[in-house]
Short mmCIF file of C-alpha atoms in Angstrom, two decimals:
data_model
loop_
_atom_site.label_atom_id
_atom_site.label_comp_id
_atom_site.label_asym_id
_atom_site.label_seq_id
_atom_site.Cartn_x
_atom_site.Cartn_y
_atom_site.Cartn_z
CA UNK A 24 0.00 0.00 0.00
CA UNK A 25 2.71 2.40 0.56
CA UNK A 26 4.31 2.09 -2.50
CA UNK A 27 1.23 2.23 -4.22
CA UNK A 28 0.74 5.34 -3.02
CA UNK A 29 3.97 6.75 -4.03
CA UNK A 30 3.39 5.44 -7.45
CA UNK A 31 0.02 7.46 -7.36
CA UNK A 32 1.83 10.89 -6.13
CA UNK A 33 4.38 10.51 -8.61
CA UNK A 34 6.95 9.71 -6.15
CA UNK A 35 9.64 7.76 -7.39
CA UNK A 36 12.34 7.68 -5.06
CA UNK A 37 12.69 6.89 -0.59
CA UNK A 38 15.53 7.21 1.45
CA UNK A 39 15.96 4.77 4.02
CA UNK A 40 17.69 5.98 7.01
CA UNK A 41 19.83 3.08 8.20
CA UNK A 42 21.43 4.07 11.79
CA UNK A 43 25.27 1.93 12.57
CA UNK A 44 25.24 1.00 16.31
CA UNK A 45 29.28 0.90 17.55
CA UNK A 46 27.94 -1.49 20.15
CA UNK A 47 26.70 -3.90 17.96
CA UNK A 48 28.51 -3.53 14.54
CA UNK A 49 27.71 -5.76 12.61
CA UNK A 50 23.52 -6.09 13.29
CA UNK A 51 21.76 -4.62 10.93
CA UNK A 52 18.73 -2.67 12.35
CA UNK A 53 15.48 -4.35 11.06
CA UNK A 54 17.28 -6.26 8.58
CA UNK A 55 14.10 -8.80 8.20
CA UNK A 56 11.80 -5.67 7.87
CA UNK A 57 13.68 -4.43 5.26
CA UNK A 58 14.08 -7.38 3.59
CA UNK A 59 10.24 -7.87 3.45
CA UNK A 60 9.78 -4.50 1.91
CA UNK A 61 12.38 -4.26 -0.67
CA UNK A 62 11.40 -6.42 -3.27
CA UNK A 63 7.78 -4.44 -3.31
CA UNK A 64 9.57 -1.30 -3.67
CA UNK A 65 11.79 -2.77 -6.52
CA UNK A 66 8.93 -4.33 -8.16
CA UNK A 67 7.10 -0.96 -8.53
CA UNK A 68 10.09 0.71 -9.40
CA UNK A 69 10.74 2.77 -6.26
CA UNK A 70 14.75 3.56 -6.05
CA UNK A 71 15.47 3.02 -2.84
CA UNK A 72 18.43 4.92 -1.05
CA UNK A 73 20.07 3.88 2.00
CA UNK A 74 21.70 6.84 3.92
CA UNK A 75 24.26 5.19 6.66
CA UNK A 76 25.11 6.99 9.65
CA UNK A 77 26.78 6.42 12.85
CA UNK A 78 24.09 6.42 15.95
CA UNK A 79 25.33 9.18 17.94
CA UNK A 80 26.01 10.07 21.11
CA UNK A 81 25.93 13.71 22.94
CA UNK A 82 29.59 14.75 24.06
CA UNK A 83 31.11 11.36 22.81
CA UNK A 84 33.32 11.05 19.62
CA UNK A 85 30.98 9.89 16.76
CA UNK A 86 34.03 8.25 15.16
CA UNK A 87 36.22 6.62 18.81
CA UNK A 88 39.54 4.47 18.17
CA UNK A 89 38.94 1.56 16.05
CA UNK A 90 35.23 2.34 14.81
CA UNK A 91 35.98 3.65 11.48
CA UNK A 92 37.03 -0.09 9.63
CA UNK A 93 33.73 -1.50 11.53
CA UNK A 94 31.67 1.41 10.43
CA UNK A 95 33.37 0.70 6.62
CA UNK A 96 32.58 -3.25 6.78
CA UNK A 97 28.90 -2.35 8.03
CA UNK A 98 28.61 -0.51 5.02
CA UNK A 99 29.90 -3.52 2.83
CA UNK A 100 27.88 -5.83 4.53
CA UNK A 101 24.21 -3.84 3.72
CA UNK A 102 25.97 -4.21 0.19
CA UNK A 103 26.36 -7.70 0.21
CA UNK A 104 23.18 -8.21 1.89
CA UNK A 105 21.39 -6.26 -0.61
CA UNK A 106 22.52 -6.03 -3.36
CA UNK A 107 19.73 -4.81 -5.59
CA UNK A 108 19.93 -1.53 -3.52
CA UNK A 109 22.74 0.88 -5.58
CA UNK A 110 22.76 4.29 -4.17
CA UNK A 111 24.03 5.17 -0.79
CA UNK A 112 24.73 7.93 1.18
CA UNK A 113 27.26 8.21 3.58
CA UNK A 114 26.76 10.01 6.89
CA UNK A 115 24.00 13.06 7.96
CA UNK A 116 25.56 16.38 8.30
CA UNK A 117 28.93 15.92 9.46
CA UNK A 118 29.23 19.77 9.58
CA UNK A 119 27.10 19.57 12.66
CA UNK A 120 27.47 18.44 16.30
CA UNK A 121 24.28 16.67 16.40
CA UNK A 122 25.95 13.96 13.88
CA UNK A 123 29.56 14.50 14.06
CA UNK A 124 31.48 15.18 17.03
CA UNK A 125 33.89 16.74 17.99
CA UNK A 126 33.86 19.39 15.62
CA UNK A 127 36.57 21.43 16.53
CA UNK A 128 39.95 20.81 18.96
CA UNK A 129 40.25 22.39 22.22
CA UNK A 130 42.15 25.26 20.99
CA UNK A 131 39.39 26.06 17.68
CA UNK A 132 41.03 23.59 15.30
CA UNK A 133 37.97 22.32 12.55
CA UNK A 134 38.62 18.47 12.77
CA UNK A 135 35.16 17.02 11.79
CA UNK A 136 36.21 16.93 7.67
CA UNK A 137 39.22 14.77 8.47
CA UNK A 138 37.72 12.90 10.44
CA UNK A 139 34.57 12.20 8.11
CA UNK A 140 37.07 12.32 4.83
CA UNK A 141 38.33 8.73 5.78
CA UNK A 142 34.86 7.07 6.54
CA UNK A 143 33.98 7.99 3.02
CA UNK A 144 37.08 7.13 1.42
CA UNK A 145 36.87 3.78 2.94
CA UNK A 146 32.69 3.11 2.15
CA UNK A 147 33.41 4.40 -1.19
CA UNK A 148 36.34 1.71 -1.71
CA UNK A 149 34.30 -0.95 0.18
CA UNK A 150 31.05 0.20 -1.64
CA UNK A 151 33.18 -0.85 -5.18
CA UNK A 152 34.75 -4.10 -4.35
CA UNK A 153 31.34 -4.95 -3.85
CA UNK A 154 29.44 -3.70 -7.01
CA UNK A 155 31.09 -1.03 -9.13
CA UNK A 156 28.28 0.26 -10.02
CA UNK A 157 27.03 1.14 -6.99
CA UNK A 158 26.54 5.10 -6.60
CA UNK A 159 28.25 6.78 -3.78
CA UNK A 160 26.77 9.76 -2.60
CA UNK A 161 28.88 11.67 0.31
CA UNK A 162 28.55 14.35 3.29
CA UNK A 163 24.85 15.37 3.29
CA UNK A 164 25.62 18.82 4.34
CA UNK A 165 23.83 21.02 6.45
CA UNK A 166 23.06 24.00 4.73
CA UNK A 167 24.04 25.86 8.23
CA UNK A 168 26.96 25.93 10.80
CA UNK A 169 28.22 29.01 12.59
CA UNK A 170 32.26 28.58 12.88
CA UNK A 171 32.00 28.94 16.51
CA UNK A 172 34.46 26.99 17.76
CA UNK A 173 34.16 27.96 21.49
CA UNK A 174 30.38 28.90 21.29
CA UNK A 175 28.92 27.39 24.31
CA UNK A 176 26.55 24.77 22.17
CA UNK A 177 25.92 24.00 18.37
CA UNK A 178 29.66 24.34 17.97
CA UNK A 179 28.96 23.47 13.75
CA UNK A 180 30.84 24.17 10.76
CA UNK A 181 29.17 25.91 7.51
CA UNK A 182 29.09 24.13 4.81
CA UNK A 183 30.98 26.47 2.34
CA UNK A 184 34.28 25.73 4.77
CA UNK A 185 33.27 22.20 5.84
CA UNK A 186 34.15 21.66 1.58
CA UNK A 187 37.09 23.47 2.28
CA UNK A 188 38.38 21.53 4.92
CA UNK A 189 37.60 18.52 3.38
CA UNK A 190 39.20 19.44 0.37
CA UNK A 191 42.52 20.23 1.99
CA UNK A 192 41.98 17.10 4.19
CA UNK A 193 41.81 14.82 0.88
CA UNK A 194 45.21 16.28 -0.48
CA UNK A 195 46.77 16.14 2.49
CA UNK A 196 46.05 12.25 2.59
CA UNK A 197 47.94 11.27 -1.07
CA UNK A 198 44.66 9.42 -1.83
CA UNK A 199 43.59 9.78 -6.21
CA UNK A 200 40.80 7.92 -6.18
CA UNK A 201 37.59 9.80 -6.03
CA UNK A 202 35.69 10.45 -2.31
CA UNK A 203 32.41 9.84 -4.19
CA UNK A 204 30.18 10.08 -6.90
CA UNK A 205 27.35 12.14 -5.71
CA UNK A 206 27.81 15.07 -3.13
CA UNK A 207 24.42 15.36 -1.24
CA UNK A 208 23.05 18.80 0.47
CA UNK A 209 20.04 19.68 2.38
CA UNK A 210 19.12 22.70 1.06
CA UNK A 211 16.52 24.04 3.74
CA UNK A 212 15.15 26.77 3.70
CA UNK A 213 14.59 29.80 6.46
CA UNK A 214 11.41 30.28 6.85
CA UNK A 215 11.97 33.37 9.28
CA UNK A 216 13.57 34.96 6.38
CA UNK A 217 10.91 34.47 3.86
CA UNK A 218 10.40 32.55 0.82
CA UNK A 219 12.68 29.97 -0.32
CA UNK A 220 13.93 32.34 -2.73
CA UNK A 221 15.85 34.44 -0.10
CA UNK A 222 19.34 32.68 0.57
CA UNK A 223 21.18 32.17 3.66
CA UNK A 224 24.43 34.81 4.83
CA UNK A 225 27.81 33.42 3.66
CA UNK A 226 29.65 31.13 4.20
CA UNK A 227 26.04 29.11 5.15
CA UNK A 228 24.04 28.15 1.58
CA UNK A 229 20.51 27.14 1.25
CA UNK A 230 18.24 26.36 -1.43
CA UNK A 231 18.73 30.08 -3.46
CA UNK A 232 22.22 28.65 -3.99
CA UNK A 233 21.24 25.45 -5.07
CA UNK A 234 19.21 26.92 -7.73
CA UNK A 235 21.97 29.42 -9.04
CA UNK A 236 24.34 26.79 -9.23
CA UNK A 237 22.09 24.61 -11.69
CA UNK A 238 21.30 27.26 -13.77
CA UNK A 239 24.57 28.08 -14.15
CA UNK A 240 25.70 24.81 -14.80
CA UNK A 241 22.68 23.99 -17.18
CA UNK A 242 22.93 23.61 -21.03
CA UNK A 243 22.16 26.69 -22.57
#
């Protein structure tokens, strides 16, 4: 019934949040659910996305000593487990505390885009070995962040320099393969300011952005 709705709002595509539990790393979270579910979304054509994120916990690393190669053969295991599921995206808003932390040292330093740059790397790599044709999609950026290192909560990172750190992060690591093969953004919207039309203050981007960049990237 769900999916026959969808079909009859013209809806074509559903994310599936799938959370990765450090305490148990290798159970997948309503893996007989899913597994019930899938085939009715594949036969009516749904894509199905599964966005995989570390479960988080306030004022603990996301990412502590050792986690990162489970949290990569999690991500290969969904893969081999289902394998007629081809787009994933890895991590929710790393440029925020709420699913990344820490974000900054002690003493200011941004650390959550080296930190993150590595889980990716390694999902992408792991994602491949498994199916090469399965689509990568990384960050999922929060169109907002404040660069308050020493702000006494929501200590996040915009996403215009979360890129940028990430960026220098990936050249400073020697890797030449590719991160991924879809970046993914939440372009929200501020309803306080208006219409979605009206864009967020730089270095934060929101859906105005989005836009311009399309257009400007669009066939003429």
């Amino acid at each position: 019934a769900f999916f026959a709705a969808m079909i009859d709002l013209g809806l074509k595509v559903n994310r599936v949040s799938i959370s990765w539990d450090p305490a148990s790393p290798t159970t997948i979270a309503n893996q007989a659910e899913i597994s019930a579910w899938l085939p009715q979304a594949q036969a009516s054509g749904t894509r199905i996305i599964f966005a995989v994120s570390p479960v988080t916990v306030a004022k603990q690393p996301t990412m502590s000593a050792g986690a990162e190669p489970q949290f990569v053969a999690f991500v290969q295991q969904l893969a081999q487990t289902f394998p007629g599921v081809k787009d994933y995206v890895i991590g929710n808003e790393p440029n925020q505390p709420r699913f990344w932390a820490p974000q900054y040292s002690s003493l200011g330093k941004p650390l959550a885009a080296a930190q993150y740059l590595p889980v990716l790397a390694g999902s992408y790599d792991a994602l491949k070995a498994v199916d090469p044709t399965i689509n990568v999609i990384g960050v999922g950026l929060s169109p907002r962040g404040n660069d308050q290192p020493l702000a006494k909560d929501n200590r996040s990172r915009s996403p215009v320099r979360f890129l940028r750190d990430l960026g220098q992060a990936y050249r400073l690591s020697g890797r030449t393969k590719p991160l991924m093969d879809e970046l993914a953004f939440h372009p929200y919207p501020q309803p306080q300011q208006g219409p979605p039309s009206v864009g967020y203050a730089w270095p934060t981007a929101g859906l105005a952005v989005v836009v311009a960049v399309f257009l400007y990237l669009a066939p003429q």
